[in-house]
Amino acid sequence: MKISDLGEFGLIDRIVKTASYNTKRAPIGIGDDAAALLLSPSATLLATTDMLIEGVHFDLMTTDLYSLGWKAAAVNLSDIAAMGGVPRFCLTALGIPSSMTVEQVDEFYRGFANCVRKYGTVLVGGDTCSSRKGLIISVTVLGEAEKKHAITRSGARPGDLLYVTGTLGNSGAGLEILKNRIGGRVQGPGKTRNSMTGKLIDRHLRPIPRVEWGRRLATARVASAMIDVSDGLSSDLGHLCAQSAVGAKVFAERIPLSMDLTSAKGLKQPPVGYALSGGEDYELLFTVPPGKIKKLKTMSIVATEIGIITRQRAVRLIDERGHGRPLTATGYDHFRSRRRRRPVR
Amino acid sequence: MKISDLGEFGLIDRIVKTASYNTKRAPIGIGDDAAALLLSPSATLLATTDMLIEGVHFDLMTTDLYSLGWKAAAVNLSDIAAMGGVPRFCLTALGIPSSMTVEQVDEFYRGFANCVRKYGTVLVGGDTCSSRKGLIISVTVLGEAEKKHAITRSGARPGDLLYVTGTLGNSGAGLEILKNRIGGRVQGPGKTRNSMTGKLIDRHLRPIPRVEWGRRLATARVASAMIDVSDGLSSDLGHLCAQSAVGAKVFAERIPLSMDLTSAKGLKQPPVGYALSGGEDYELLFTVPPGKIKKLKTMSIVATEIGIITRQRAVRLIDERGHGRPLTATGYDHFRSRRRRRPVR
């Protein structure tokens, strides 16, 4: 059978059947942002790993190595943030092509180290090897959470309100600008920080893992379920709803978009299209029981209420006239033949 | 600067300078078989990661996918064994080329799962993505050791005796047989188990991580330093001596070789050549203070005394006539232009 017939998430289900089994020592296994592992009765270890392959996840024509190092760290820290954990340690495995110089490896690790240090995390080990073709990066981050505080994707209940931090879509639009070189020559984030397109590009190249917000949402017991927006709102909300066995209504006009995105010129899609299917924003998408809303509002976390969790398991997008349509996953699937994009509106 | 000018271990030193810093929470960081991380005052978490790239680490012409899955697990379990730890959890990140079928992924995970389960370990998470070229595997294994029991590479002292478990060289000879198809068509391990060359091939394709022996050597406090033989005796003994700031004498005729290896026909090197530079045997190389030898002999661990640790920092190989020569690292370096092999004797 072709893997493209199963898709990424079908393949993961199959791997779980073949290779994983239930154990009390791993109360959260495959399928959440990070695994939660019991080492002692009180402490839970969080563990997550992500692989980035040149030509699949990144292109050295559209990123500098410092930013790539930063991002390789940030996307993993974001998974720990989405569990409400504290990232502690990380390991890197690098497959390095012969075309790369020592100085380029230095730049990668400068970016990586600056990101992990900013979030209180330490590089403690790894592996380096040669790659025949292209740079290959695999990062593992280990974190901690008290057992009672780890937030899964499966805790959303009908009536919970749906929130997202920051704004969505900047990263997807930034990538399009980088690819199409809208606005002239491609430049690193430092050189473009004053322009609006520069801010979109910045967000794509150097995403901000919401470590502190995730932790505070967890310790204050405000969020009932949480996931980070890595594949796009449509896909990640789909994961959260599927694992919570619920549905959701999302109000299109409430989806937070930055001024930089709404005023950007020459983009192929309307701004909300990047929010729904662009991915790589690494904001936190979380649900809050109605009784906890008051508390959330005192926490100075930048978050917008965008919808509500429903008992009916469909995920629907409601437009400004109150008309709904199914919100199907339009984010990236590694093994489907094409990105299943559809125009929004 | 070219990475080949620095070599693998020069590059690792440079990464440590750029990206790692000392912390009391990581008493053992980059440079040992696994990192040791403090989570609570009493428990030490061990963490190790290894990347395997098609065309660099393996060739699908010489391995079946079940064996590849087994080996991807075993080489990481071996790193935990070499620290005297108990492997607990593992994560896999897979970059999968479009040519691979679902059934091949199943076979990989069947082998992987059978190996990790045999050693009491659970697959708890990971990542799957598409690869443009070739299969890419990254495995992280997490283990536990009591703080007082973790064995590093740096504890060897002059006068300690040097031991190695099992026999060395089978894996390197097995790989040569696979590559040259000595003895006819290449076959999977199951089909060749009755032949001597089959046993050499078995050892290459499905190495045995010495988890139980490593653990017993640690808890009995018999070993002062330990490493697993992944790059070849010459390289791995070099690492152990460098990190312990000592030297060693190895007696060539004491190096344990299997009957299968010594009686194999048509090999390019003498048997001891595979032991010194073949690598991938995944036996444990460890040092024992003289006062602990008696205890070791009661432990029914299959281990052979092959030399002695010296104050003088050179590592020397002593032949049967008592003549010595420097034993320089001849194992694999990912970034040097060639395997620096030299004929033995």
XYZ file of C-alpha atoms in Angstrom:
690
model
C 0.000 0.000 0.000
C 1.206 3.484 -0.820
C 1.804 5.767 2.155
C 0.013 8.540 0.257
C -3.179 6.435 0.466
C -3.007 6.513 4.264
C -1.727 10.063 4.785
C 0.447 11.225 7.657
C -2.085 10.644 10.417
C -3.200 7.276 9.079
C 0.428 6.207 9.075
C 0.886 7.368 12.672
C -2.168 5.325 13.737
C -0.629 2.293 12.062
C 2.732 2.813 13.795
C 0.922 3.020 17.135
C -0.722 -0.344 16.407
C 2.557 -1.977 15.365
C 5.033 -0.595 17.822
C 3.464 1.102 20.801
C 1.611 -0.387 23.698
C -0.097 0.959 26.747
C 1.870 1.367 29.876
C 1.128 3.104 33.122
C 4.552 4.664 32.897
C 3.541 6.652 29.805
C 0.102 8.081 30.572
C 0.314 10.262 27.458
C 1.903 8.491 24.505
C 1.851 9.004 20.755
C -0.627 11.567 19.421
C -0.243 14.603 21.667
C 2.225 17.492 21.388
C 4.647 15.640 23.629
C 4.705 12.334 25.461
C 4.261 12.455 29.239
C 6.338 9.909 31.097
C 6.305 8.964 34.754
C 9.681 8.747 36.390
C 8.693 9.243 39.986
C 5.198 9.374 41.507
C 5.040 13.180 41.396
C 7.134 14.279 38.405
C 6.135 13.930 34.781
C 8.750 14.093 32.071
C 7.638 15.568 28.738
C 9.437 14.461 25.587
C 9.034 15.591 21.984
C 11.051 15.162 18.803
C 10.858 16.816 15.370
C 12.799 16.225 12.174
C 13.534 18.994 9.649
C 14.799 18.017 6.199
C 16.281 20.402 3.625
C 14.011 20.568 0.587
C 10.998 19.382 2.621
C 10.819 21.630 5.699
C 13.195 24.396 4.699
C 15.131 25.802 1.797
C 18.523 27.419 2.318
C 17.525 29.932 -0.378
C 14.858 31.350 1.955
C 16.466 31.005 5.389
C 19.821 31.862 6.903
C 21.437 29.271 9.174
C 21.063 31.318 12.359
C 17.289 31.493 11.804
C 17.176 27.797 10.950
C 18.886 26.944 14.249
C 16.472 29.205 16.112
C 13.461 27.634 14.416
C 14.652 24.036 14.949
C 14.707 24.813 18.679
C 11.506 26.882 18.726
C 9.222 24.319 17.074
C 10.166 21.746 19.709
C 9.941 24.190 22.624
C 6.471 25.032 21.324
C 5.397 21.387 21.758
C 6.459 21.505 25.417
C 4.644 24.854 25.806
C 1.463 23.285 24.405
C 1.554 20.703 27.217
C 1.976 23.438 29.833
C 5.475 22.197 30.650
C 8.842 23.734 31.382
C 11.459 22.838 28.744
C 14.656 21.672 30.439
C 17.045 19.832 28.128
C 17.521 19.273 24.423
C 19.485 16.995 22.100
C 20.265 17.563 18.422
C 21.111 15.043 15.713
C 22.513 16.619 12.551
C 23.145 15.029 9.152
C 25.543 17.444 7.468
C 26.235 17.530 3.706
C 29.820 17.947 2.514
C 28.963 21.349 1.018
C 28.458 22.854 4.482
C 31.275 24.758 6.174
C 32.258 24.819 9.830
C 31.144 28.467 9.969
C 27.668 27.498 8.745
C 27.409 24.844 11.478
C 28.507 27.535 13.965
C 25.735 29.855 12.743
C 23.139 27.107 13.084
C 24.195 26.388 16.654
C 24.390 30.098 17.544
C 20.738 30.461 16.566
C 19.795 27.194 18.272
C 21.595 28.078 21.499
C 20.178 31.609 21.661
C 16.656 30.236 21.365
C 17.006 27.437 23.919
C 18.821 29.665 26.434
C 16.130 32.329 26.150
C 13.668 29.695 27.365
C 15.891 28.304 30.125
C 16.878 25.131 28.294
C 20.265 23.444 27.840
C 21.779 21.470 24.947
C 23.065 18.288 26.579
C 23.876 15.868 23.793
C 23.315 14.608 20.303
C 24.823 13.106 17.230
C 26.610 14.456 14.152
C 26.974 12.517 10.936
C 27.480 13.107 7.248
C 24.525 13.348 4.882
C 24.756 12.467 1.207
C 22.216 15.092 0.221
C 20.989 18.119 2.128
C 21.001 19.127 5.772
C 18.942 16.977 8.146
C 18.079 18.157 11.641
C 16.422 16.163 14.382
C 15.776 17.820 17.734
C 14.495 16.267 20.949
C 13.347 18.448 23.843
C 12.696 17.152 27.347
C 10.595 19.104 29.783
C 8.858 18.786 33.099
C 5.328 19.218 34.316
C 3.649 18.291 37.554
C 1.346 15.365 36.834
C -1.777 17.390 37.622
C -0.740 20.277 35.369
C 0.103 18.695 31.984
C -2.508 19.767 29.415
C -3.445 17.336 26.666
C -5.359 17.754 23.437
C -8.197 15.635 24.773
C -9.695 17.686 27.600
C -12.074 19.976 25.638
C -15.762 19.740 26.611
C -18.892 21.092 24.880
C -19.469 24.701 25.959
C -15.750 25.425 26.502
C -14.667 28.570 24.689
C -11.907 28.415 22.114
C -8.960 30.802 22.310
C -5.805 31.411 20.352
C -2.771 33.458 21.419
C -1.201 36.240 19.334
C -2.188 36.415 15.686
C -2.369 33.759 12.980
C -1.243 33.685 9.361
C 1.920 35.801 9.529
C 4.182 32.793 9.067
C 2.372 31.380 6.043
C 2.261 34.780 4.363
C 5.932 35.354 5.243
C 6.848 32.075 3.570
C 4.917 33.046 0.431
C 6.723 36.394 0.331
C 10.064 34.643 0.735
C 9.219 32.185 -2.027
C 7.903 34.734 -4.465
C 10.306 37.448 -3.408
C 7.424 39.880 -3.275
C 8.966 43.207 -2.319
C 12.347 42.576 -3.870
C 15.371 40.532 -2.839
C 15.121 37.960 -0.113
C 16.752 39.202 3.057
C 17.418 37.818 6.499
C 15.147 38.938 9.351
C 17.632 41.498 10.678
C 17.642 43.489 7.473
C 13.894 43.748 7.070
C 12.714 44.423 10.583
C 11.305 47.853 9.771
C 9.047 46.783 6.934
C 5.684 45.091 7.292
C 6.631 42.237 5.008
C 9.796 41.956 7.102
C 7.672 41.226 10.178
C 5.795 38.488 8.330
C 9.102 36.983 7.208
C 10.495 37.309 10.754
C 7.619 35.300 12.118
C 8.201 32.574 9.561
C 11.958 32.382 10.099
C 12.115 32.914 13.862
C 8.862 31.832 15.476
C 8.252 32.597 19.161
C 7.452 29.517 21.261
C 4.791 30.537 23.798
C 6.530 28.825 26.697
C 5.582 31.254 29.461
C 1.936 31.557 28.420
C 1.556 27.792 28.107
C 3.010 27.293 31.547
C 0.775 29.905 33.141
C -2.354 28.513 31.471
C -1.433 25.124 32.914
C -0.530 26.097 36.465
C -3.598 28.362 36.784
C -5.694 25.409 35.536
C -7.457 27.663 33.070
C -7.053 25.625 29.858
C -8.925 22.327 29.517
C -7.133 21.320 26.267
C -4.250 22.839 24.314
C -2.269 22.368 21.084
C 0.214 24.561 19.254
C -0.700 25.812 15.776
C 1.976 24.175 13.652
C -0.050 22.848 10.702
C -2.635 25.664 10.484
C -5.769 26.430 12.511
C -7.975 24.124 10.422
C -5.731 21.090 10.932
C -4.755 21.688 14.538
C -8.307 22.451 15.674
C -9.276 19.218 13.911
C -6.681 17.290 15.975
C -7.850 18.867 19.239
C -11.522 18.145 18.489
C -10.853 14.576 17.324
C -8.887 13.761 20.471
C -11.479 15.396 22.715
C -14.347 13.699 20.807
C -16.071 17.050 20.298
C -16.707 19.550 17.486
C -16.303 23.324 17.290
C -17.663 26.475 15.735
C -15.099 29.087 14.723
C -16.203 32.633 13.881
C -14.149 33.713 10.876
C -14.170 37.418 11.663
C -12.811 36.812 15.166
C -9.645 35.071 14.008
C -6.847 37.458 15.072
C -4.827 38.775 12.134
C -1.927 41.208 12.365
C -1.980 44.635 10.708
C 1.131 43.509 8.885
C -0.839 40.673 7.321
C -4.079 42.516 6.575
C -2.236 45.381 4.901
C 0.265 43.250 2.958
C -0.054 43.646 -0.801
C 0.283 41.050 -3.551
C -0.598 37.976 -1.499
C -2.355 35.126 -3.310
C -4.986 34.403 -0.652
C -7.143 36.565 1.603
C -5.461 37.009 5.039
C -7.693 34.498 6.835
C -6.553 31.825 4.356
C -3.040 31.957 5.833
C -4.496 31.709 9.334
C -6.519 28.607 8.477
C -4.002 26.681 6.432
C -0.638 28.462 6.469
C 0.694 26.802 9.605
C 3.933 27.405 11.473
C 2.555 30.249 13.583
C 3.334 28.327 16.802
C 0.614 30.153 18.702
C -1.331 28.233 21.359
C -4.864 27.096 20.601
C -6.693 26.253 23.819
C -10.122 25.735 25.327
C -11.419 27.312 28.528
C -14.454 26.192 30.560
C -16.920 29.086 31.005
C -16.212 29.263 34.747
C -12.546 30.007 34.092
C -12.957 32.903 31.641
C -12.839 35.525 34.381
C -9.550 34.159 35.607
C -8.092 34.078 32.086
C -8.900 37.762 31.630
C -6.779 38.672 34.688
C -3.705 36.831 33.368
C -2.401 39.328 30.780
C -2.023 36.635 28.149
C -2.627 37.965 24.631
C -5.412 35.641 23.510
C -8.570 36.012 21.428
C -11.837 34.099 21.802
C -12.525 32.681 18.342
C -15.207 30.057 18.883
C -16.909 27.461 21.023
C -16.670 23.710 21.510
C -19.803 21.772 20.496
C -21.162 18.334 21.284
C -21.828 17.765 17.562
C -18.472 16.525 16.295
C -18.271 18.642 13.117
C -15.830 21.542 12.976
C -17.527 24.522 11.281
C -16.399 27.965 10.177
C -19.093 30.627 10.578
C -18.858 33.687 8.331
C -19.949 37.234 9.213
C -23.480 36.585 7.902
C -23.839 33.609 10.237
C -23.493 31.048 7.462
C -21.469 27.982 8.338
C -19.394 25.566 6.273
C -17.322 22.555 7.284
C -13.786 23.551 8.218
C -11.760 20.682 6.828
C -8.069 20.261 7.484
C -6.128 22.217 4.891
C -2.768 22.138 6.624
C 0.235 20.200 5.541
C 0.125 16.398 5.309
C 3.539 14.954 4.565
C 2.301 12.030 2.540
C -0.729 13.299 0.629
C 0.153 14.123 -2.948
C -0.791 17.827 -2.680
C -1.612 20.382 -0.083
C -5.364 20.198 -0.054
C -5.908 23.917 -0.133
C -9.221 25.410 -0.997
C -9.853 29.118 -1.412
C -11.522 30.726 1.601
C -14.887 32.340 0.772
C 36.685 26.087 7.008
C 35.882 22.636 5.669
C 34.333 20.227 8.165
C 36.685 17.522 6.875
C 39.607 19.587 8.241
C 38.145 19.347 11.744
C 36.786 15.795 11.644
C 33.770 14.521 13.576
C 35.229 14.953 17.038
C 36.704 18.395 16.299
C 33.274 19.477 15.110
C 31.635 18.166 18.284
C 34.145 20.159 20.404
C 33.215 23.250 18.437
C 29.467 22.685 18.900
C 30.032 22.325 22.645
C 31.806 25.704 22.679
C 29.045 27.400 20.650
C 25.902 25.920 22.053
C 26.400 24.095 25.324
C 27.120 25.471 28.730
C 27.690 24.000 32.134
C 24.777 23.442 34.381
C 24.408 21.550 37.609
C 21.264 20.013 36.163
C 23.296 18.164 33.511
C 26.260 16.663 35.353
C 27.155 14.629 32.264
C 26.652 16.546 29.015
C 27.987 16.190 25.486
C 30.787 13.668 24.982
C 29.699 10.544 26.834
C 27.492 7.680 25.607
C 24.427 9.455 26.966
C 23.715 12.683 28.798
C 22.857 12.397 32.501
C 20.248 14.880 33.642
C 19.025 15.662 37.133
C 15.286 15.841 37.523
C 14.990 15.152 41.221
C 17.752 14.945 43.832
C 17.982 11.149 43.628
C 17.061 10.180 40.044
C 19.221 10.697 37.000
C 17.671 10.673 33.558
C 19.869 9.329 30.742
C 19.241 10.588 27.210
C 20.867 9.600 23.922
C 20.046 10.184 20.269
C 21.400 8.679 17.039
C 20.646 9.426 13.403
C 20.841 6.762 10.665
C 20.811 7.896 7.035
C 20.301 5.638 4.008
C 23.474 5.582 1.929
C 25.603 6.659 4.907
C 24.761 4.274 7.764
C 22.876 1.582 5.910
C 22.053 0.314 2.469
C 18.699 -1.303 1.735
C 20.578 -3.707 -0.567
C 22.295 -5.235 2.473
C 19.611 -5.025 5.154
C 15.950 -5.920 5.411
C 13.637 -3.413 7.095
C 12.907 -5.598 10.136
C 16.653 -5.785 10.891
C 17.023 -2.047 10.284
C 14.294 -1.324 12.835
C 15.932 -3.691 15.301
C 19.333 -2.081 14.807
C 18.017 1.507 15.056
C 16.706 0.574 18.506
C 19.705 -1.528 19.544
C 22.405 1.078 18.883
C 20.597 3.556 21.146
C 19.843 0.990 23.860
C 23.545 0.170 23.790
C 24.382 3.785 24.707
C 22.148 3.531 27.776
C 23.740 0.151 28.623
C 27.199 1.748 28.450
C 26.139 4.211 31.161
C 24.876 1.386 33.390
C 21.312 2.599 32.999
C 17.886 1.067 32.473
C 16.311 2.098 29.151
C 12.708 3.209 29.696
C 11.257 5.176 26.781
C 12.070 5.899 23.162
C 10.995 8.283 20.420
C 11.525 7.877 16.673
C 11.623 10.516 13.947
C 11.386 9.083 10.434
C 11.942 10.821 7.100
C 10.270 8.492 4.597
C 10.898 8.580 0.825
C 7.939 8.260 -1.534
C 9.271 4.906 -2.783
C 8.579 3.246 0.575
C 5.368 1.298 1.123
C 3.211 1.089 4.224
C 4.223 -2.571 4.566
C 7.912 -1.572 4.657
C 7.210 0.960 7.409
C 5.345 -1.817 9.273
C 8.383 -4.109 8.962
C 10.691 -1.392 10.280
C 8.470 -0.823 13.305
C 8.022 -4.577 13.920
C 11.788 -4.904 14.231
C 12.060 -1.737 16.281
C 9.285 -2.746 18.668
C 10.586 -6.286 19.148
C 13.985 -4.939 20.131
C 12.778 -2.244 22.527
C 10.225 -4.560 24.182
C 12.863 -7.227 24.717
C 14.754 -4.686 26.803
C 11.722 -3.383 28.705
C 11.392 -0.140 26.778
C 8.334 1.611 25.277
C 7.891 3.698 22.129
C 6.110 6.821 23.358
C 6.296 9.373 20.570
C 7.993 10.779 17.545
C 7.606 12.418 14.196
C 6.998 11.203 10.642
C 7.710 13.281 7.579
C 8.486 12.854 3.914
C 12.078 12.691 2.686
C 13.109 13.730 -0.813
C 15.860 11.137 -0.969
C 16.374 8.021 1.090
C 15.133 6.857 4.477
C 16.252 8.887 7.504
C 15.887 7.554 11.024
C 16.490 9.412 14.252
C 15.982 7.611 17.547
C 16.080 9.023 21.071
C 16.185 6.699 24.075
C 15.603 7.848 27.646
C 16.766 5.781 30.564
C 17.270 5.945 34.288
C 20.167 5.430 36.619
C 20.640 6.216 40.248
C 23.032 9.148 40.483
C 25.711 7.076 42.199
C 25.522 4.288 39.616
C 25.884 6.018 36.212
C 29.218 5.023 34.662
C 31.021 7.554 32.493
C 33.933 7.247 30.089
C 36.123 9.278 32.411
C 36.578 7.101 35.494
C 39.492 4.859 34.362
C 42.637 5.015 36.551
C 46.182 3.710 35.945
C 46.365 0.065 37.002
C 42.705 -0.651 36.215
C 42.312 -3.712 34.008
C 40.601 -3.418 30.638
C 37.760 -5.793 29.730
C 35.471 -6.293 26.774
C 32.256 -8.338 26.678
C 31.512 -11.030 24.068
C 33.671 -11.051 20.951
C 34.752 -8.290 18.584
C 34.923 -8.065 14.807
C 31.891 -10.125 13.801
C 29.911 -7.098 12.720
C 32.633 -5.573 10.545
C 33.335 -8.917 8.875
C 29.582 -9.464 8.435
C 29.273 -6.131 6.672
C 32.153 -6.987 4.338
C 30.516 -10.304 3.499
C 27.221 -8.554 2.810
C 28.930 -5.998 0.599
C 31.005 -8.467 -1.345
C 28.405 -11.218 -1.297
C 31.059 -13.706 -0.305
C 29.327 -17.057 -0.096
C 26.651 -16.327 -2.645
C 23.474 -14.300 -2.606
C 22.759 -11.837 0.136
C 20.155 -13.183 2.520
C 18.358 -11.929 5.589
C 19.519 -13.213 8.978
C 16.747 -15.792 9.273
C 17.848 -17.631 6.177
C 21.499 -17.870 7.070
C 21.423 -18.685 10.758
C 23.023 -22.075 10.383
C 26.101 -20.942 8.530
C 29.159 -19.303 10.050
C 29.017 -16.357 7.686
C 25.342 -16.128 8.605
C 26.296 -15.541 12.233
C 28.674 -12.737 11.243
C 25.930 -11.163 9.135
C 23.420 -11.608 11.988
C 25.652 -9.685 14.316
C 25.956 -6.863 11.835
C 22.235 -6.660 11.065
C 20.824 -7.346 14.534
C 23.322 -6.351 17.196
C 22.655 -7.268 20.827
C 22.672 -4.303 23.208
C 24.315 -5.438 26.464
C 21.689 -3.831 28.657
C 21.644 -6.376 31.472
C 25.435 -6.682 31.720
C 25.883 -2.912 31.723
C 23.351 -2.538 34.483
C 24.905 -5.248 36.627
C 28.411 -3.824 36.176
C 27.042 -0.475 37.359
C 24.993 -1.586 40.353
C 27.773 -3.890 41.595
C 30.141 -0.908 41.252
C 32.667 -3.077 39.459
C 33.378 -0.909 36.391
C 35.240 2.394 36.824
C 34.657 3.544 33.219
C 32.614 2.134 30.339
C 31.859 2.753 26.655
C 30.146 0.682 23.988
C 32.188 -0.447 20.983
C 30.390 1.312 18.151
C 33.289 2.744 16.118
C 35.810 -0.085 16.681
C 38.066 -0.977 19.605
C 40.846 1.392 18.495
C 38.539 4.431 18.338
C 36.406 3.687 21.370
C 39.359 2.840 23.602
C 40.858 6.138 22.415
C 37.710 7.992 23.559
C 37.699 6.279 26.949
C 41.415 6.980 27.531
C 41.165 10.606 26.381
C 38.239 11.315 28.685
C 39.918 9.555 31.607
C 43.261 11.300 30.861
C 45.065 7.949 30.831
C 46.631 5.565 28.304
C 46.347 1.813 27.825
C 48.175 -1.285 26.681
C 46.113 -3.826 24.754
C 47.445 -7.347 24.190
C 46.548 -8.273 20.615
C 46.309 -12.004 21.212
C 43.838 -11.545 24.073
C 41.248 -9.727 21.969
C 38.261 -12.113 21.926
C 37.368 -13.297 18.427
C 34.568 -15.698 17.561
C 35.201 -19.063 15.874
C 32.892 -17.825 13.128
C 35.262 -14.949 12.470
C 38.571 -16.801 12.785
C 37.422 -19.566 10.463
C 35.734 -17.331 7.853
C 37.312 -17.579 4.427
C 37.924 -14.885 1.850
C 38.031 -11.889 4.203
C 40.298 -9.013 3.225
C 41.842 -8.411 6.651
C 43.116 -10.684 9.424
C 40.368 -11.246 12.044
C 41.840 -8.836 14.600
C 41.607 -6.055 11.994
C 37.808 -6.217 12.186
C 37.975 -6.120 15.976
C 40.155 -3.001 15.978
C 38.483 -0.966 13.276
C 35.311 -2.706 12.108
C 32.988 -1.165 14.666
C 29.288 -1.819 15.304
C 29.893 -4.756 17.624
C 28.059 -2.968 20.467
C 29.973 -4.884 23.101
C 30.896 -3.093 26.339
C 34.489 -1.968 26.881
C 35.106 -1.278 30.565
C 37.803 -0.857 33.174
C 37.941 -2.578 36.561
C 40.085 -1.553 39.540
C 42.281 -4.494 40.688
C 40.352 -4.810 43.963
C 37.124 -5.513 42.073
C 38.356 -8.313 39.781
C 37.337 -11.030 42.206
C 33.801 -9.686 42.302
C 33.651 -9.455 38.484
C 34.565 -13.130 38.196
C 31.540 -14.137 40.289
C 29.098 -12.214 38.088
C 28.761 -14.584 35.099
C 29.283 -11.796 32.613
C 31.052 -12.984 29.452
C 34.041 -10.641 29.445
C 37.719 -10.965 28.546
C 40.651 -9.104 30.105
C 42.476 -7.540 27.149
C 44.816 -4.977 28.671
C 45.659 -2.481 31.365
C 45.248 1.255 31.891
C 48.532 3.188 32.092
C 49.538 6.567 33.447
C 51.415 7.301 30.200
C 48.683 8.610 27.914
C 49.588 6.648 24.774
C 47.359 3.767 23.676
C 49.543 0.862 22.537
C 48.881 -2.525 20.964
C 51.293 -5.239 22.149
C 51.859 -8.189 19.820
C 52.585 -11.772 20.864
C 56.329 -11.122 20.875
C 55.887 -8.237 23.314
C 56.490 -5.564 20.696
C 54.300 -2.516 20.974
C 53.011 0.002 18.427
C 50.712 2.990 18.781
C 47.053 1.993 18.430
C 45.609 4.945 16.546
C 41.921 5.374 15.906
C 40.963 3.552 12.727
C 37.222 3.608 13.210
C 34.747 5.643 11.247
C 34.913 9.454 11.243
C 31.936 10.960 9.436
C 33.758 13.958 8.081
C 37.267 12.735 7.276
C 37.677 12.054 3.575
C 38.481 8.346 4.001
C 38.352 5.653 6.606
C 41.860 5.802 7.904
C 42.429 2.092 7.868
C 45.829 0.630 8.118
C 46.615 -3.046 7.782
C 47.144 -4.822 11.088
C 50.626 -6.401 11.388
